[in-house]
PDB file of C-alpha atoms in Angstrom:
ATOM      1  CA  LYS A 225      14.538  -3.195   3.070  1.00 58.00           C
ATOM      2  CA  ARG A 226      15.968  -3.104   6.591  1.00 60.00           C
ATOM      3  CA  PHE A 227      18.530  -5.766   5.670  1.00 57.00           C
ATOM      4  CA  ARG A 228      19.683  -3.654   2.726  1.00 60.00           C
ATOM      5  CA  GLU A 229      20.722  -0.814   5.009  1.00 63.00           C
ATOM      6  CA  PRO A 230      24.423  -0.431   5.922  1.00 59.00           C
ATOM      7  CA  LYS A 231      25.190  -2.321   9.130  1.00 67.00           C
ATOM      8  CA  HIS A 232      26.323   0.792  11.003  1.00 64.00           C
ATOM      9  CA  GLU A 233      23.046   2.541  10.081  1.00 68.00           C
ATOM     10  CA  ARG A 234      20.656  -0.408  10.311  1.00 71.00           C
ATOM     11  CA  ARG A 235      17.628   0.370  12.448  1.00 74.00           C
ATOM     12  CA  PRO A 236      16.737  -1.794  15.440  1.00 80.00           C
ATOM     13  CA  TRP A 237      13.532  -3.735  14.946  1.00 78.00           C
ATOM     14  CA  ARG A 238      11.620  -1.415  17.297  1.00 84.00           C
ATOM     15  CA  ILE A 239      12.639   1.693  15.340  1.00 82.00           C
ATOM     16  CA  TRP A 240      11.868  -0.033  12.044  1.00 82.00           C
ATOM     17  CA  PHE A 241       8.406  -0.962  13.331  1.00 88.00           C
ATOM     18  CA  LEU A 242       7.712   2.593  14.486  1.00 86.00           C
ATOM     19  CA  ASP A 243       8.799   3.968  11.100  1.00 84.00           C
ATOM     20  CA  THR A 244       6.722   1.540   9.043  1.00 86.00           C
ATOM     21  CA  SER A 245       3.660   1.708  11.289  1.00 89.00           C
ATOM     22  CA  LYS A 246       3.258   5.384  10.364  1.00 89.00           C
ATOM     23  CA  GLN A 247       3.174   4.337   6.733  1.00 86.00           C
ATOM     24  CA  ALA A 248       0.651   1.578   7.428  1.00 89.00           C
ATOM     25  CA  ILE A 249      -1.709   4.043   9.115  1.00 92.00           C
ATOM     26  CA  GLY A 250      -1.277   6.474   6.230  1.00 88.00           C
ATOM     27  CA  MET A 251      -1.994   3.726   3.692  1.00 89.00           C
ATOM     28  CA  LEU A 252      -5.177   2.753   5.535  1.00 91.00           C
ATOM     29  CA  PHE A 253      -6.307   6.377   5.463  1.00 91.00           C
ATOM     30  CA  ILE A 254      -5.698   6.585   1.704  1.00 90.00           C
ATOM     31  CA  HIS A 255      -7.437   3.235   1.097  1.00 88.00           C
ATOM     32  CA  PHE A 256     -10.636   4.186   2.909  1.00 91.00           C
ATOM     33  CA  ALA A 257     -10.583   7.648   1.332  1.00 90.00           C
ATOM     34  CA  ASN A 258     -10.355   6.072  -2.137  1.00 87.00           C
ATOM     35  CA  VAL A 259     -13.171   3.609  -1.358  1.00 87.00           C
ATOM     36  CA  TYR A 260     -15.364   6.482  -0.183  1.00 88.00           C
ATOM     37  CA  LEU A 261     -14.557   8.675  -3.189  1.00 84.00           C
ATOM     38  CA  SER A 262     -15.142   5.859  -5.694  1.00 81.00           C
ATOM     39  CA  ASP A 263     -18.807   5.622  -4.611  1.00 79.00           C
ATOM     40  CA  LEU A 264     -19.573   9.328  -4.969  1.00 77.00           C
ATOM     41  CA  THR A 265     -20.170   9.257  -8.733  1.00 72.00           C
ATOM     42  CA  GLU A 266     -22.089   7.151 -11.217  1.00 71.00           C
ATOM     43  CA  GLU A 267     -18.870   6.024 -12.876  1.00 72.00           C
ATOM     44  CA  ASP A 268     -17.502   2.494 -12.506  1.00 75.00           C
ATOM     45  CA  PRO A 269     -16.267   2.448  -8.866  1.00 80.00           C
ATOM     46  CA  CYS A 270     -13.468  -0.031  -9.610  1.00 80.00           C
ATOM     47  CA  SER A 271     -12.063   2.140 -12.383  1.00 79.00           C
ATOM     48  CA  LEU A 272     -12.316   5.251 -10.227  1.00 82.00           C
ATOM     49  CA  TYR A 273     -10.632   3.510  -7.301  1.00 86.00           C
ATOM     50  CA  LEU A 274      -7.775   2.378  -9.557  1.00 84.00           C
ATOM     51  CA  ILE A 275      -7.330   5.869 -10.998  1.00 85.00           C
ATOM     52  CA  ASN A 276      -7.211   7.280  -7.457  1.00 86.00           C
ATOM     53  CA  PHE A 277      -4.709   4.649  -6.404  1.00 88.00           C
ATOM     54  CA  LEU A 278      -2.377   5.167  -9.376  1.00 88.00           C
ATOM     55  CA  LEU A 279      -2.452   8.941  -8.899  1.00 90.00           C
ATOM     56  CA  ASP A 280      -1.552   8.441  -5.223  1.00 90.00           C
ATOM     57  CA  ALA A 281       1.379   6.246  -6.277  1.00 89.00           C
ATOM     58  CA  SER A 282       2.721   8.725  -8.848  1.00 89.00           C
ATOM     59  CA  LEU A 283       1.780  12.380  -8.345  1.00 91.00           C
ATOM     60  CA  GLY A 284       0.898  11.660  -4.724  1.00 90.00           C
ATOM     61  CA  MET A 285       4.401  10.365  -4.051  1.00 90.00           C
ATOM     62  CA  LEU A 286       5.882  13.682  -5.140  1.00 92.00           C
ATOM     63  CA  LEU A 287       3.406  15.573  -2.969  1.00 93.00           C
ATOM     64  CA  ILE A 288       4.263  13.401   0.042  1.00 91.00           C
ATOM     65  CA  TYR A 289       7.975  14.002  -0.528  1.00 91.00           C
ATOM     66  CA  ALA A 290       7.411  17.755  -0.765  1.00 93.00           C
ATOM     67  CA  GLY A 291       5.241  17.682   2.355  1.00 92.00           C
ATOM     68  CA  VAL A 292       7.795  15.724   4.380  1.00 90.00           C
ATOM     69  CA  ARG A 293      10.605  18.063   3.312  1.00 92.00           C
ATOM     70  CA  ALA A 294       8.558  21.156   4.180  1.00 93.00           C
ATOM     71  CA  VAL A 295       7.505  19.804   7.583  1.00 92.00           C
ATOM     72  CA  SER A 296      11.057  18.643   8.345  1.00 90.00           C
ATOM     73  CA  ALA A 297      12.404  22.108   7.528  1.00 92.00           C
ATOM     74  CA  ILE A 298       9.933  23.696   9.950  1.00 93.00           C
ATOM     75  CA  VAL A 299      10.769  21.126  12.631  1.00 91.00           C
ATOM     76  CA  GLU A 300      14.493  21.835  12.260  1.00 90.00           C
ATOM     77  CA  TRP A 301      13.913  25.578  12.315  1.00 92.00           C
ATOM     78  CA  ARG A 302      11.828  25.373  15.477  1.00 87.00           C
ATOM     79  CA  GLN A 303      14.104  22.702  17.015  1.00 87.00           C
ATOM     80  CA  TRP A 304      11.202  20.377  17.837  1.00 88.00           C
ATOM     81  CA  ASP A 305      13.412  17.343  18.433  1.00 84.00           C
ATOM     82  CA  SER A 306      10.585  14.907  19.138  1.00 85.00           C
ATOM     83  CA  LEU A 307       8.965  15.660  15.764  1.00 86.00           C
ATOM     84  CA  ARG A 308      11.999  14.774  13.648  1.00 88.00           C
ATOM     85  CA  PHE A 309      10.872  11.879  11.477  1.00 88.00           C
ATOM     86  CA  GLY A 310      12.500   8.638  12.572  1.00 83.00           C
ATOM     87  CA  GLU A 311      13.823   9.931  15.923  1.00 85.00           C
ATOM     88  CA  TYR A 312      11.926   8.832  19.026  1.00 86.00           C
ATOM     89  CA  GLY A 313      14.271   9.717  21.894  1.00 82.00           C
ATOM     90  CA  GLU A 314      16.363   7.551  24.203  1.00 82.00           C
ATOM     91  CA  PRO A 315      14.577   5.686  25.624  1.00 85.00           C
ATOM     92  CA  VAL A 316      11.866   5.558  22.965  1.00 83.00           C
ATOM     93  CA  GLN A 317       8.991   7.930  23.688  1.00 86.00           C
ATOM     94  CA  CYS A 318       5.509   7.002  22.476  1.00 87.00           C
ATOM     95  CA  THR A 319       4.579  10.699  22.372  1.00 90.00           C
ATOM     96  CA  ALA A 320       7.305  11.286  19.761  1.00 89.00           C
ATOM     97  CA  TRP A 321       5.855   8.532  17.554  1.00 91.00           C
ATOM     98  CA  LEU A 322       2.327   9.895  18.026  1.00 93.00           C
ATOM     99  CA  GLY A 323       3.362  13.434  17.098  1.00 92.00           C
ATOM    100  CA  GLN A 324       5.184  12.234  13.973  1.00 91.00           C
ATOM    101  CA  CYS A 325       2.231  10.023  13.055  1.00 92.00           C
ATOM    102  CA  ILE A 326      -0.162  12.973  13.289  1.00 93.00           C
ATOM    103  CA  LEU A 327       2.155  15.065  11.109  1.00 93.00           C
ATOM    104  CA  TYR A 328       2.308  12.285   8.515  1.00 92.00           C
ATOM    105  CA  ILE A 329      -1.498  11.897   8.477  1.00 94.00           C
ATOM    106  CA  LEU A 330      -1.817  15.654   7.908  1.00 94.00           C
ATOM    107  CA  ILE A 331       0.603  15.350   4.968  1.00 93.00           C
ATOM    108  CA  MET A 332      -1.479  12.478   3.566  1.00 92.00           C
ATOM    109  CA  MET A 333      -4.660  14.563   3.930  1.00 94.00           C
ATOM    110  CA  PHE A 334      -2.964  17.417   2.059  1.00 93.00           C
ATOM    111  CA  GLU A 335      -1.929  14.974  -0.679  1.00 93.00           C
ATOM    112  CA  LYS A 336      -5.433  13.484  -0.955  1.00 93.00           C
ATOM    113  CA  VAL A 337      -7.099  16.890  -1.248  1.00 93.00           C
ATOM    114  CA  LEU A 338      -4.783  17.849  -4.130  1.00 94.00           C
ATOM    115  CA  ILE A 339      -5.423  14.502  -5.851  1.00 91.00           C
ATOM    116  CA  MET A 340      -9.170  15.132  -5.531  1.00 88.00           C
ATOM    117  CA  LEU A 341      -8.699  18.500  -7.242  1.00 90.00           C
ATOM    118  CA  VAL A 342      -6.837  16.776 -10.071  1.00 87.00           C
ATOM    119  CA  LEU A 343      -9.729  14.310 -10.438  1.00 83.00           C
ATOM    120  CA  LEU A 344     -12.125  17.206 -11.032  1.00 82.00           C
ATOM    121  CA  ILE A 345     -10.606  17.499 -14.518  1.00 80.00           C
ATOM    122  CA  PRO A 346     -13.405  16.233 -16.832  1.00 72.00           C
ATOM    123  CA  GLN A 347     -11.113  13.968 -18.844  1.00 71.00           C
ATOM    124  CA  TRP A 348     -10.688  11.608 -15.898  1.00 69.00           C
ATOM    125  CA  LYS A 349     -14.374  10.662 -16.050  1.00 64.00           C
ATOM    126  CA  LYS A 350     -13.912   9.489 -19.631  1.00 66.00           C
ATOM    127  CA  LEU A 351     -11.085   7.173 -18.652  1.00 65.00           C
ATOM    128  CA  ALA A 352     -12.485   3.675 -18.045  1.00 55.00           C
ATOM    129  CA  LEU A 353      -9.457   1.434 -17.632  1.00 54.00           C
ATOM    130  CA  LEU A 354     -11.313  -1.776 -16.828  1.00 52.00           C
ATOM    131  CA  ASN A 355     -14.299  -1.653 -19.171  1.00 62.00           C
ATOM    132  CA  PRO A 356     -12.976  -4.513 -21.359  1.00 65.00           C
ATOM    133  CA  ILE A 357     -13.006  -6.848 -18.337  1.00 70.00           C
ATOM    134  CA  GLU A 358     -16.447  -8.412 -18.145  1.00 73.00           C
ATOM    135  CA  ASN A 359     -15.756 -10.664 -15.176  1.00 77.00           C
ATOM    136  CA  PRO A 360     -16.520  -8.598 -12.029  1.00 76.00           C
ATOM    137  CA  ASP A 361     -14.518 -10.962  -9.790  1.00 81.00           C
ATOM    138  CA  LEU A 362     -11.417 -10.569 -11.965  1.00 81.00           C
ATOM    139  CA  GLU A 363     -11.916  -6.793 -12.062  1.00 76.00           C
ATOM    140  CA  LEU A 364     -12.168  -6.662  -8.269  1.00 80.00           C
ATOM    141  CA  ALA A 365      -9.089  -8.873  -7.850  1.00 84.00           C
ATOM    142  CA  ILE A 366      -7.012  -6.641 -10.140  1.00 83.00           C
ATOM    143  CA  VAL A 367      -8.116  -3.430  -8.426  1.00 80.00           C
ATOM    144  CA  MET A 368      -8.017  -4.548  -4.794  1.00 82.00           C
ATOM    145  CA  LEU A 369      -5.290  -7.231  -4.739  1.00 84.00           C
ATOM    146  CA  ILE A 370      -2.940  -7.557  -7.700  1.00 85.00           C
ATOM    147  CA  VAL A 371      -2.163  -3.920  -8.533  1.00 84.00           C
ATOM    148  CA  PRO A 372      -2.082  -2.709  -4.883  1.00 83.00           C
ATOM    149  CA  PHE A 373       0.276  -5.537  -3.865  1.00 86.00           C
ATOM    150  CA  PHE A 374       3.055  -4.450  -6.222  1.00 87.00           C
ATOM    151  CA  ILE A 375       2.433  -0.695  -6.037  1.00 85.00           C
ATOM    152  CA  ASN A 376       2.195  -0.682  -2.233  1.00 83.00           C
ATOM    153  CA  ALA A 377       5.477  -2.594  -1.949  1.00 84.00           C
ATOM    154  CA  LEU A 378       7.197   0.061  -4.081  1.00 85.00           C
ATOM    155  CA  MET A 379       5.554   2.918  -2.169  1.00 84.00           C
ATOM    156  CA  PHE A 380       6.524   1.455   1.217  1.00 80.00           C
ATOM    157  CA  TRP A 381      10.141   1.178   0.089  1.00 80.00           C
ATOM    158  CA  VAL A 382      10.294   4.739  -1.274  1.00 81.00           C
ATOM    159  CA  VAL A 383       8.308   6.504   1.472  1.00 81.00           C
ATOM    160  CA  ASP A 384      10.323   4.692   4.143  1.00 77.00           C
ATOM    161  CA  ASN A 385      13.344   6.619   2.878  1.00 75.00           C
ATOM    162  CA  PHE A 386      11.432   9.853   3.532  1.00 71.00           C
ATOM    163  CA  LEU A 387      10.391   8.905   7.077  1.00 73.00           C
ATOM    164  CA  MET A 388      13.442   7.083   8.425  1.00 71.00           C
ATOM    165  CA  LYS A 389      16.039   8.817  10.545  1.00 69.00           C
ATOM    166  CA  LYS A 390      18.459  10.933   8.533  1.00 63.00           C
ATOM    167  CA  HIS A 391      22.121  10.440   9.471  1.00 53.00           C
ATOM    168  CA  ARG A 392      23.794  13.783   9.859  1.00 49.00           C
ATOM    169  CA  THR A 393      27.390  14.172   8.843  1.00 39.00           C
ATOM    170  CA  LYS A 394      30.115  14.926  11.359  1.00 39.00           C
ATOM    171  CA  ALA A 395      30.603  18.386   9.824  1.00 41.00           C
ATOM    172  CA  LYS A 396      26.954  19.273  10.371  1.00 44.00           C
ATOM    173  CA  LEU A 397      27.126  18.076  13.947  1.00 41.00           C
ATOM    174  CA  GLU A 398      30.202  20.214  14.633  1.00 46.00           C
ATOM    175  CA  GLU A 399      28.505  23.224  13.040  1.00 50.00           C
ATOM    176  CA  ARG A 400      25.482  22.731  15.226  1.00 49.00           C
ATOM    177  CA  GLU A 401      27.731  22.392  18.264  1.00 49.00           C
ATOM    178  CA  GLU A 402      29.419  25.709  17.468  1.00 53.00           C
ATOM    179  CA  ASP A 403      26.069  27.444  16.973  1.00 53.00           C
ATOM    180  CA  SER A 404      24.786  26.248  20.305  1.00 50.00           C
ATOM    181  CA  ARG A 405      27.795  27.384  22.393  1.00 53.00           C
ATOM    182  CA  GLY A 406      26.973  30.114  24.858  1.00 49.00           C
ATOM    183  CA  ASN A 407      23.258  29.256  24.829  1.00 49.00           C
ATOM    184  CA  SER A 408      21.313  27.067  27.224  1.00 42.00           C
ATOM    185  CA  LYS A 409      22.062  23.368  27.126  1.00 41.00           C
ATOM    186  CA  VAL A 410      20.677  21.646  24.083  1.00 42.00           C
ATOM    187  CA  ARG A 411      20.290  17.918  23.807  1.00 47.00           C
ATOM    188  CA  TYR A 412      20.876  16.460  20.395  1.00 40.00           C
ATOM    189  CA  ARG A 413      21.337  13.065  18.847  1.00 45.00           C
ATOM    190  CA  ARG A 414      24.636  12.229  17.203  1.00 40.00           C
ATOM    191  CA  ALA A 415      22.747  10.319  14.493  1.00 42.00           C
ATOM    192  CA  LEU A 416      25.823   8.474  13.355  1.00 43.00           C
ATOM    193  CA  SER A 417      24.221   5.208  14.358  1.00 43.00           C
ATOM    194  CA  HIS A 418      21.205   4.089  16.319  1.00 45.00           C
ATOM    195  CA  ASP A 419      23.419   2.835  19.112  1.00 46.00           C
ATOM    196  CA  ASP A 420      25.005   6.244  19.778  1.00 47.00           C
ATOM    197  CA  SER A 421      23.899   7.984  22.920  1.00 43.00           C
ATOM    198  CA  GLU A 422      22.843  11.615  23.279  1.00 44.00           C
ATOM    199  CA  SER A 423      25.325  14.319  24.195  1.00 43.00           C
ATOM    200  CA  GLU A 424      25.069  17.737  25.763  1.00 42.00           C
ATOM    201  CA  VAL A 425      26.765  20.973  24.703  1.00 42.00           C
TER     202      VAL A 425
END
């Protein structure tokens, strides 16, 4: 995906790694949560895990998007520069990545709780997607390898767009500059490219 980005907006490898590592941690959280939840009932654990996973990849994606937008709005309102998704300071600050990672995990926890509430609907227990498959090894391979490989690739691509640095337009930057005149000095990132330096107004 990085190579598909416009050259003037393409992230350095370090920034790309910091962006995607947040996703990887979030995916691990969801995976272990789904494994734990699939063993809580007497239903087929593979079917329940797959239902959880597909809900995370569909309804969960919308919830993650809504969560990221809501958190980003609060961060902009409060001017918490280090918590803007995809921006880590110059030079890169590990504390900025850690703060953003914690925010993303909280969003994933919010998403998982809502998915669990959806699964309380009785009809989900009647849905046994993999009952026709008698081979347990094939069932396990479909649930844990084949389906997650393709769905995770799609989710990483889409969620990366939520978490990567947003490039502000020149007009927005000028408006912010006007708003900040007469106040104490405020450091902000031009955000036109990753090579731009910070400025003061």
